[in-house]
Coordinates of C-alpha atoms in Angstrom, one line a residue:
M1 CA 67.1 88.3 -120.6
L2 CA 65.0 85.4 -120.0
V3 CA 64.7 83.1 -123.0
D4 CA 62.6 79.9 -121.5
F5 CA 61.6 78.4 -118.3
T6 CA 60.6 74.9 -118.3
F7 CA 59.4 73.1 -115.1
K8 CA 57.8 69.9 -114.0
N9 CA 55.9 68.4 -111.1
F10 CA 55.4 71.6 -109.3
K11 CA 52.0 72.1 -107.6
S12 CA 49.3 71.7 -110.1
F13 CA 51.7 71.4 -113.0
A14 CA 52.1 67.7 -113.2
D15 CA 53.5 67.5 -116.7
E16 CA 56.5 69.2 -118.2
C17 CA 55.6 73.0 -119.1
T18 CA 57.7 75.3 -121.2
F19 CA 57.2 78.9 -121.0
T20 CA 59.1 81.1 -123.5
M21 CA 59.8 84.7 -124.2
Q22 CA 61.1 83.9 -127.8
A23 CA 58.9 85.5 -130.3
E24 CA 57.3 83.7 -133.1
T25 CA 57.6 84.5 -136.7
D26 CA 54.3 86.8 -136.5
K27 CA 55.5 90.2 -137.9
N28 CA 52.9 92.3 -136.0
H29 CA 54.2 94.7 -133.4
E30 CA 57.8 94.0 -134.2
D31 CA 58.6 96.9 -131.9
N32 CA 57.5 95.1 -128.8
L33 CA 60.6 92.8 -129.3
I34 CA 64.1 93.4 -128.1
A35 CA 66.0 94.3 -131.0
G36 CA 68.7 91.9 -132.2
P37 CA 68.8 88.2 -133.7
Q38 CA 67.4 86.7 -130.6
R39 CA 63.8 87.9 -131.3
L40 CA 62.8 88.0 -127.4
S41 CA 59.8 89.6 -126.2
K42 CA 59.8 92.3 -123.5
T43 CA 56.5 91.4 -121.9
R44 CA 54.2 88.3 -121.1
V45 CA 50.6 88.6 -119.6
I46 CA 49.1 85.4 -118.1
Y47 CA 45.3 84.6 -117.8
G48 CA 43.4 82.0 -116.2
A49 CA 40.4 81.2 -113.8
N50 CA 40.9 81.2 -110.0
A51 CA 43.0 78.1 -108.8
A52 CA 44.2 77.4 -112.2
G53 CA 47.9 77.9 -111.6
K54 CA 48.8 81.5 -112.3
T55 CA 50.3 81.9 -109.2
S56 CA 51.7 78.5 -109.0
F57 CA 53.7 79.3 -112.0
V58 CA 55.2 82.5 -110.5
E59 CA 55.9 80.4 -107.2
A60 CA 57.7 77.9 -109.6
I61 CA 60.2 80.6 -110.7
N62 CA 60.5 81.7 -107.0
F63 CA 61.4 78.2 -105.9
V64 CA 64.4 78.4 -108.1
K65 CA 65.7 81.6 -106.6
M66 CA 65.0 80.5 -103.0
F67 CA 66.5 76.9 -103.3
L68 CA 69.7 78.7 -104.4
V69 CA 69.6 81.3 -101.6
N70 CA 69.2 78.6 -99.0
S71 CA 71.3 75.9 -100.4
N72 CA 74.5 76.5 -98.5
N73 CA 72.6 77.1 -95.2
M74 CA 70.9 73.5 -95.3
M75 CA 71.8 71.0 -92.7
T76 CA 72.4 67.4 -93.3
N77 CA 69.0 65.7 -94.3
Q78 CA 67.0 68.9 -94.1
K79 CA 64.1 68.9 -96.5
I80 CA 64.1 70.7 -99.8
Q81 CA 61.1 72.8 -99.8
V82 CA 59.7 71.9 -103.3
N83 CA 56.1 71.4 -103.6
P84 CA 55.3 68.5 -106.1
Y85 CA 52.0 67.5 -107.8
K86 CA 50.1 65.7 -105.0
F87 CA 47.2 64.4 -106.8
R88 CA 48.9 60.9 -107.4
D89 CA 50.3 57.7 -105.4
N90 CA 53.8 58.1 -104.0
F91 CA 54.0 61.8 -105.2
I92 CA 57.0 62.6 -102.6
Q93 CA 59.1 60.2 -104.6
E94 CA 58.4 62.0 -107.9
P95 CA 61.3 64.3 -109.0
S96 CA 60.5 68.0 -109.9
F97 CA 62.3 69.3 -112.8
F98 CA 63.3 73.1 -113.3
S99 CA 65.2 74.7 -116.2
L100 CA 66.2 78.2 -117.1
T101 CA 67.6 79.5 -120.3
F102 CA 68.7 83.2 -120.4
I103 CA 71.2 85.7 -122.0
K104 CA 73.7 87.5 -119.7
E105 CA 76.5 89.8 -120.7
G106 CA 76.1 88.6 -124.3
L107 CA 76.4 84.8 -123.5
R108 CA 73.5 82.2 -123.5
Y109 CA 73.3 79.8 -120.4
C110 CA 71.1 76.9 -119.7
Y111 CA 71.0 75.6 -116.2
D112 CA 68.7 72.8 -115.1
F113 CA 68.1 70.5 -112.0
S114 CA 65.9 67.9 -110.7
C115 CA 65.1 67.2 -107.2
T116 CA 62.8 65.5 -104.5
R117 CA 62.1 66.6 -101.0
D118 CA 65.3 64.6 -100.0
K119 CA 68.0 65.4 -102.6
V120 CA 69.0 66.8 -105.9
L121 CA 69.0 64.1 -108.6
S122 CA 70.4 65.9 -111.4
E123 CA 72.0 69.2 -112.3
R124 CA 73.7 70.9 -115.2
L125 CA 75.2 73.9 -116.5
N126 CA 75.8 74.8 -120.1
V127 CA 77.2 77.9 -121.7
Y128 CA 77.3 79.0 -125.4
Y129 CA 80.5 80.7 -126.1
S130 CA 79.5 79.5 -129.8
A131 CA 76.6 77.9 -131.6
K132 CA 77.4 74.8 -129.7
P133 CA 76.8 74.4 -126.0
T134 CA 80.0 74.0 -123.6
N135 CA 79.1 71.9 -120.7
I136 CA 80.4 73.3 -117.4
F137 CA 79.3 70.5 -115.3
T138 CA 76.7 67.7 -115.2
R139 CA 75.4 65.8 -112.2
T140 CA 73.7 62.7 -112.4
N141 CA 72.6 59.9 -109.7
T142 CA 72.7 62.7 -106.9
N143 CA 76.6 62.8 -106.4
E144 CA 78.2 61.5 -109.9
Y145 CA 79.9 64.5 -111.6
K146 CA 81.4 65.2 -114.9
F147 CA 83.2 68.6 -115.4
L148 CA 84.5 70.7 -118.1
A149 CA 88.0 69.3 -118.7
E150 CA 90.2 72.4 -118.1
D151 CA 88.6 72.9 -114.7
A152 CA 88.3 69.3 -113.6
K153 CA 90.8 69.2 -111.0
L154 CA 89.4 72.4 -109.2
L155 CA 85.9 71.0 -109.5
D156 CA 86.9 67.7 -108.2
E157 CA 88.1 69.2 -104.9
L158 CA 84.5 71.2 -104.7
K159 CA 82.2 68.5 -105.2
I160 CA 83.2 66.8 -102.0
K161 CA 82.2 70.0 -100.2
N162 CA 78.7 69.4 -101.7
A163 CA 75.9 67.4 -100.2
E164 CA 72.9 65.7 -101.8
N165 CA 70.3 68.1 -100.8
K166 CA 72.2 71.2 -101.9
L167 CA 72.8 72.7 -105.3
F168 CA 76.4 72.5 -106.7
L169 CA 75.9 75.6 -108.3
A170 CA 75.7 77.3 -104.7
T171 CA 78.7 75.4 -103.6
A172 CA 80.9 76.2 -106.7
D173 CA 79.9 79.8 -106.2
T174 CA 80.7 79.8 -102.5
W175 CA 84.2 78.6 -103.3
N176 CA 84.6 81.4 -105.9
Y177 CA 84.5 79.4 -109.1
A178 CA 84.3 82.0 -111.7
K179 CA 82.1 80.3 -114.5
V180 CA 79.1 80.0 -112.3
K181 CA 79.1 83.7 -110.9
P182 CA 77.2 85.2 -113.8
V183 CA 74.4 82.2 -113.5
V184 CA 74.1 82.8 -109.6
D185 CA 74.0 86.6 -110.1
Y186 CA 71.2 86.2 -112.8
I187 CA 69.0 83.8 -110.8
L188 CA 69.5 85.9 -107.6
N189 CA 69.5 89.5 -108.9
D190 CA 68.3 89.6 -112.4
I191 CA 65.1 87.8 -111.8
V192 CA 62.7 90.1 -109.4
V193 CA 59.6 88.2 -108.2
S194 CA 56.9 90.1 -106.5
F195 CA 54.1 88.6 -104.7
N196 CA 53.4 91.5 -102.4
L197 CA 54.4 95.1 -103.0
E198 CA 53.9 96.0 -99.4
T199 CA 56.9 93.7 -98.4
M200 CA 58.8 94.2 -101.4
W201 CA 59.2 98.0 -102.3
K202 CA 61.3 98.8 -99.2
L203 CA 64.1 96.5 -100.4
Y204 CA 64.6 98.6 -103.5
F205 CA 63.9 101.9 -101.8
D206 CA 66.6 100.9 -99.2
E207 CA 69.3 100.6 -102.0
I208 CA 68.1 103.8 -103.7
N209 CA 68.6 105.6 -100.6
A210 CA 71.8 104.0 -99.6
S211 CA 73.3 104.6 -103.0
G212 CA 72.5 108.5 -102.9
E213 CA 70.2 108.2 -105.8
M214 CA 67.2 109.9 -104.3
E215 CA 67.0 112.9 -106.7
E216 CA 67.2 110.9 -109.7
Y217 CA 64.5 108.6 -108.3
R218 CA 62.3 111.5 -107.3
K219 CA 62.4 112.8 -111.1
F220 CA 61.6 109.1 -112.1
C221 CA 58.8 108.7 -109.4
L222 CA 56.9 111.9 -110.1
E223 CA 56.9 111.3 -113.9
F224 CA 55.8 107.9 -113.3
L225 CA 52.9 109.0 -111.1
N226 CA 51.8 112.1 -113.1
N227 CA 51.7 110.2 -116.2
A228 CA 49.4 107.8 -114.6
D229 CA 47.1 110.9 -113.7
L230 CA 47.7 110.6 -110.2
S231 CA 48.3 114.4 -109.7
I232 CA 51.3 114.1 -107.1
D233 CA 53.5 117.2 -107.3
D234 CA 56.1 116.2 -104.8
F235 CA 57.1 114.0 -102.0
D236 CA 59.0 114.3 -99.0
V237 CA 60.5 111.4 -97.0
Q238 CA 61.8 111.1 -93.6
S239 CA 63.7 107.8 -92.4
Q240 CA 64.7 106.6 -89.0
K241 CA 66.0 103.3 -87.6
I242 CA 63.4 101.0 -86.3
K243 CA 65.2 100.9 -82.9
D244 CA 64.8 104.6 -82.9
A245 CA 61.1 104.7 -84.0
K246 CA 58.1 104.5 -81.5
L247 CA 56.8 100.9 -82.3
D248 CA 53.3 99.7 -81.4
P249 CA 53.3 97.0 -78.8
L250 CA 52.5 94.2 -81.2
T251 CA 55.6 94.9 -83.3
E252 CA 57.7 95.4 -80.2
S253 CA 56.5 92.0 -78.8
I254 CA 57.4 90.4 -82.1
L255 CA 60.9 91.8 -82.1
S256 CA 61.4 91.0 -78.6
F257 CA 60.2 87.3 -79.3
M258 CA 62.8 87.1 -82.1
E259 CA 65.6 88.4 -80.0
K260 CA 65.5 85.0 -77.8
D261 CA 65.7 82.8 -80.9
N262 CA 68.0 84.9 -83.1
P263 CA 69.6 88.0 -81.9
N264 CA 71.4 88.6 -85.1
V265 CA 68.2 88.7 -87.1
S266 CA 66.5 91.1 -84.4
E267 CA 69.5 93.4 -84.6
H268 CA 69.4 93.5 -88.2
L269 CA 65.6 94.4 -88.4
R270 CA 66.0 97.0 -85.5
N271 CA 68.9 98.9 -87.6
S272 CA 66.9 98.8 -90.6
N273 CA 65.0 102.0 -92.0
V274 CA 61.4 102.7 -91.5
Y275 CA 60.0 105.5 -93.9
N276 CA 57.4 108.0 -93.6
F277 CA 56.1 109.7 -96.8
T278 CA 54.3 113.0 -97.2
V279 CA 53.1 113.8 -100.7
S280 CA 52.2 117.3 -102.0
H281 CA 49.3 118.2 -104.1
K282 CA 48.8 121.4 -106.0
I283 CA 45.1 122.6 -105.6
T284 CA 43.8 125.2 -107.8
S285 CA 40.7 127.5 -107.0
G286 CA 39.9 130.2 -109.5
Q287 CA 43.0 132.1 -110.0
D288 CA 44.8 130.9 -106.8
S289 CA 46.8 127.8 -106.4
K290 CA 48.1 126.0 -103.0
I291 CA 50.0 123.2 -101.9
Y292 CA 48.3 120.7 -99.7
K293 CA 50.3 117.7 -98.0
L294 CA 49.0 114.2 -97.1
N295 CA 50.5 111.4 -95.6
L296 CA 51.0 108.6 -97.9
Q297 CA 48.8 106.3 -95.9
E298 CA 45.8 108.8 -96.4
E299 CA 46.1 108.2 -100.2
S300 CA 43.8 105.6 -102.1
L301 CA 45.1 101.9 -102.0
G302 CA 45.5 102.4 -105.8
T303 CA 47.9 105.4 -105.4
I304 CA 49.8 103.6 -102.5
N305 CA 50.1 100.6 -104.8
M306 CA 51.6 102.7 -107.7
F307 CA 53.8 104.5 -105.1
Q308 CA 55.1 101.3 -104.1
F309 CA 55.7 100.0 -107.6
A310 CA 57.9 103.1 -108.5
P311 CA 61.2 102.0 -106.7
I312 CA 60.7 98.4 -108.1
L313 CA 60.4 99.9 -111.6
Y314 CA 63.2 102.3 -111.1
Y315 CA 65.5 99.4 -110.1
V316 CA 64.3 96.9 -112.7
F317 CA 64.7 99.6 -115.7
K318 CA 68.1 100.6 -114.5
K319 CA 69.7 97.1 -113.8
N320 CA 68.2 95.3 -116.7
R321 CA 65.9 92.8 -114.6
V322 CA 63.1 90.4 -115.4
L323 CA 60.1 91.5 -113.2
V324 CA 57.6 88.7 -112.3
V325 CA 54.5 89.9 -110.7
D326 CA 51.7 87.9 -109.1
E327 CA 48.3 89.8 -109.7
I328 CA 49.5 92.9 -111.2
D329 CA 46.2 94.3 -111.3
K330 CA 45.6 94.4 -107.5
S331 CA 43.7 97.6 -106.6
L332 CA 44.7 99.1 -109.9
H333 CA 42.3 100.6 -112.7
P334 CA 42.7 98.5 -115.8
L335 CA 44.1 101.6 -117.6
L336 CA 46.9 101.7 -115.1
V337 CA 47.7 98.0 -115.5
K338 CA 48.0 98.7 -119.4
Y339 CA 50.3 101.6 -118.4
L340 CA 52.6 99.8 -116.6
Y341 CA 53.1 97.3 -119.7
S342 CA 53.2 100.2 -121.8
L343 CA 56.5 101.5 -120.0
F344 CA 58.2 98.2 -120.9
L345 CA 57.3 98.4 -124.4
N346 CA 58.5 102.1 -124.4
S347 CA 62.1 101.8 -125.6
D348 CA 62.9 105.3 -124.5
I349 CA 62.0 104.0 -121.0
N350 CA 63.0 100.7 -121.0
K351 CA 66.3 101.3 -122.3
C352 CA 68.0 98.1 -121.0
N353 CA 65.3 95.8 -122.2
S354 CA 64.0 94.8 -119.3
Q355 CA 61.1 92.3 -119.1
L356 CA 57.9 92.0 -117.4
I357 CA 55.9 88.6 -116.7
A358 CA 52.5 89.1 -114.7
N359 CA 49.3 87.2 -114.1
T360 CA 46.1 89.3 -114.2
H361 CA 42.2 89.1 -114.5
D362 CA 42.2 92.3 -116.3
T363 CA 40.7 91.3 -119.7
N364 CA 41.1 95.1 -120.8
L365 CA 44.8 93.8 -121.8
L366 CA 43.2 91.3 -124.5
D367 CA 44.1 93.4 -127.5
L368 CA 45.7 92.6 -130.5
D369 CA 46.2 96.3 -131.1
F370 CA 48.6 96.4 -128.1
F371 CA 50.0 92.9 -127.6
R372 CA 51.4 90.3 -130.0
R373 CA 49.6 86.9 -130.2
D374 CA 52.4 85.3 -128.5
E375 CA 52.6 87.6 -125.6
I376 CA 49.3 86.4 -124.4
W377 CA 49.3 83.1 -122.3
F378 CA 46.6 81.0 -120.5
T379 CA 46.6 78.6 -117.6
E380 CA 43.8 76.0 -117.6
R381 CA 43.3 73.3 -114.9
D382 CA 41.7 70.0 -115.9
F383 CA 38.6 69.5 -113.9
D384 CA 39.1 65.7 -113.6
T385 CA 42.9 65.3 -113.0
G386 CA 43.6 68.5 -111.4
T387 CA 46.8 69.3 -113.7
T388 CA 47.3 72.7 -115.1
T389 CA 48.6 73.5 -118.7
L390 CA 50.1 76.8 -119.9
F391 CA 49.9 77.8 -123.3
P392 CA 49.9 81.0 -125.7
L393 CA 47.1 82.6 -127.5
S394 CA 49.1 82.0 -130.6
D395 CA 48.0 78.3 -130.4
F396 CA 44.7 79.1 -131.6
S397 CA 45.8 81.3 -134.7
P398 CA 43.2 84.3 -134.0
R399 CA 42.6 86.9 -136.8
T400 CA 44.4 89.9 -136.2
N401 CA 41.0 91.9 -136.2
E402 CA 39.3 89.5 -133.7
N403 CA 38.0 90.7 -130.5
I404 CA 40.3 88.7 -128.2
E405 CA 38.6 89.9 -124.9
R406 CA 35.2 88.9 -126.3
S407 CA 36.3 85.5 -127.6
Y408 CA 38.1 84.9 -124.1
L409 CA 35.0 85.5 -122.0
L410 CA 32.9 83.3 -124.5
G411 CA 35.2 80.3 -123.7
R412 CA 37.0 79.9 -126.9
F413 CA 40.6 79.8 -125.5
G414 CA 39.4 77.9 -122.3
A415 CA 41.1 79.0 -119.0
I416 CA 37.9 80.5 -117.6
P417 CA 35.7 79.5 -114.7
F418 CA 32.6 77.6 -116.0
I419 CA 29.9 78.7 -113.5
K420 CA 27.1 76.4 -113.1
E421 CA 23.5 77.7 -113.4
V422 CA 21.7 78.0 -110.0

C-alpha cells in the first residue's frame, strides 16, 4: 500500500511536492479508507488544466520504476534518463529527488534517492520494524556508504560492484541481499502504471492465460462488463504465436529490421501471443432470443477500452497493487469512470485493499457524496514561472454540502485554464 510519494525537480515540478494517500482527520466516508490504524485511502483523483503537470506526476512515479528496471543494464557513463525542470540556468546539474513510503507485508518502508543525468548523488533505505526506523543503507556523495551494522561486511563487498550512475538498491538485489527484495518487488510489481491501455492489457492477459486462470477471469470480466451496462453475454478468445500469424507487411518489416540489431528481442516477440476476441450479444425480438457474435474490433472504442481494463483490474485486485492511470476518462462515459472508482471503494470486490490513482478532466467525479475531501487533488502551473504545484481539495476546507464541481469550474480551487475572450 502506498503511503507517500515525494519528488522534486522533475519536468514542471521544480519544487518539492508530496503526494499522500494518508487520510486526514475528516470522518466523512470512513468506509473509503483501508481498515486499520494507518488510515490510508484507496483512491485519489487528480484534476488540472492541460499542460498543468497531471501526466508529469504519473511520469515521475514511472521514472522510479524504469530507473530501477534499467539500472543494472546501464553502461559506464551512460546518462540517467531523468527529466529535470528546464526553465532555469544550469538545470542539467540540478539534482532530482524521489521518495516512496509504502507498506508491504505489514512493514513500513521508506526509500529515496537523488540523481542528475550523470550520477546518483544520494540513496537511502529505511524499514520500520518498530516505531523507530532501521537504516539498511545510506549512500552520500555518490559512492560513500553507511550500512546496517549486522550486514556491513556483506554490503561492503557489494558496493564495489555498483557504479555512480546505478542504484545500489538494484545492485544489492542482483546479488540476493534479502532485505532489499520486498522493496524491489514493490516498486517493480506492486506499482502498476498505465499510460496506454492498448499496449498494457496484453501483459496481464498473458499472465492470466499462462497461469490457467481463464475461467476465473471470464467470470470477473463478464460481471465487470455487464455491471457497466455493456450487454456482453460471453466472449471467445483464440491465440497463436506471432511467428505463426499472418502479419501485415509493415509489422513484418519492423520485426525483420529488429532482427538485424537484436535477434533475441525479435525472437521473444515472434514467440509471444496475439489474441483474437469474439464477443457474444444476446438479442431479443418479441419472444425469441438469438446470440450474435462480433469481433471485438467492431465494438465501440469505449467498449474496447473497458474490455482492456478488465485484465488489468483482475490482476490489480487479486495481487493487491497500486494502479496509476493517466487519463482514465479516455473514450469513457463519465458514469463508467465513476464505476471504475466505485470498484476500488467496494470492499467486497477490492478485498486486498488495492489503490487507484488517476488523473482526469471528468468533473462528474467532483462529488463529496462520493469522495472525501482529501481524495480529490489538483495540479496548477504558474503562468510566469512554469512550475507546477500539487494540492488536495481539503486545503480549501469546502463545506460538505458545497457543489464542488461548480466551484471548480468557476475557478475557486484554481487548476483550470483561463481562456481569454476573443
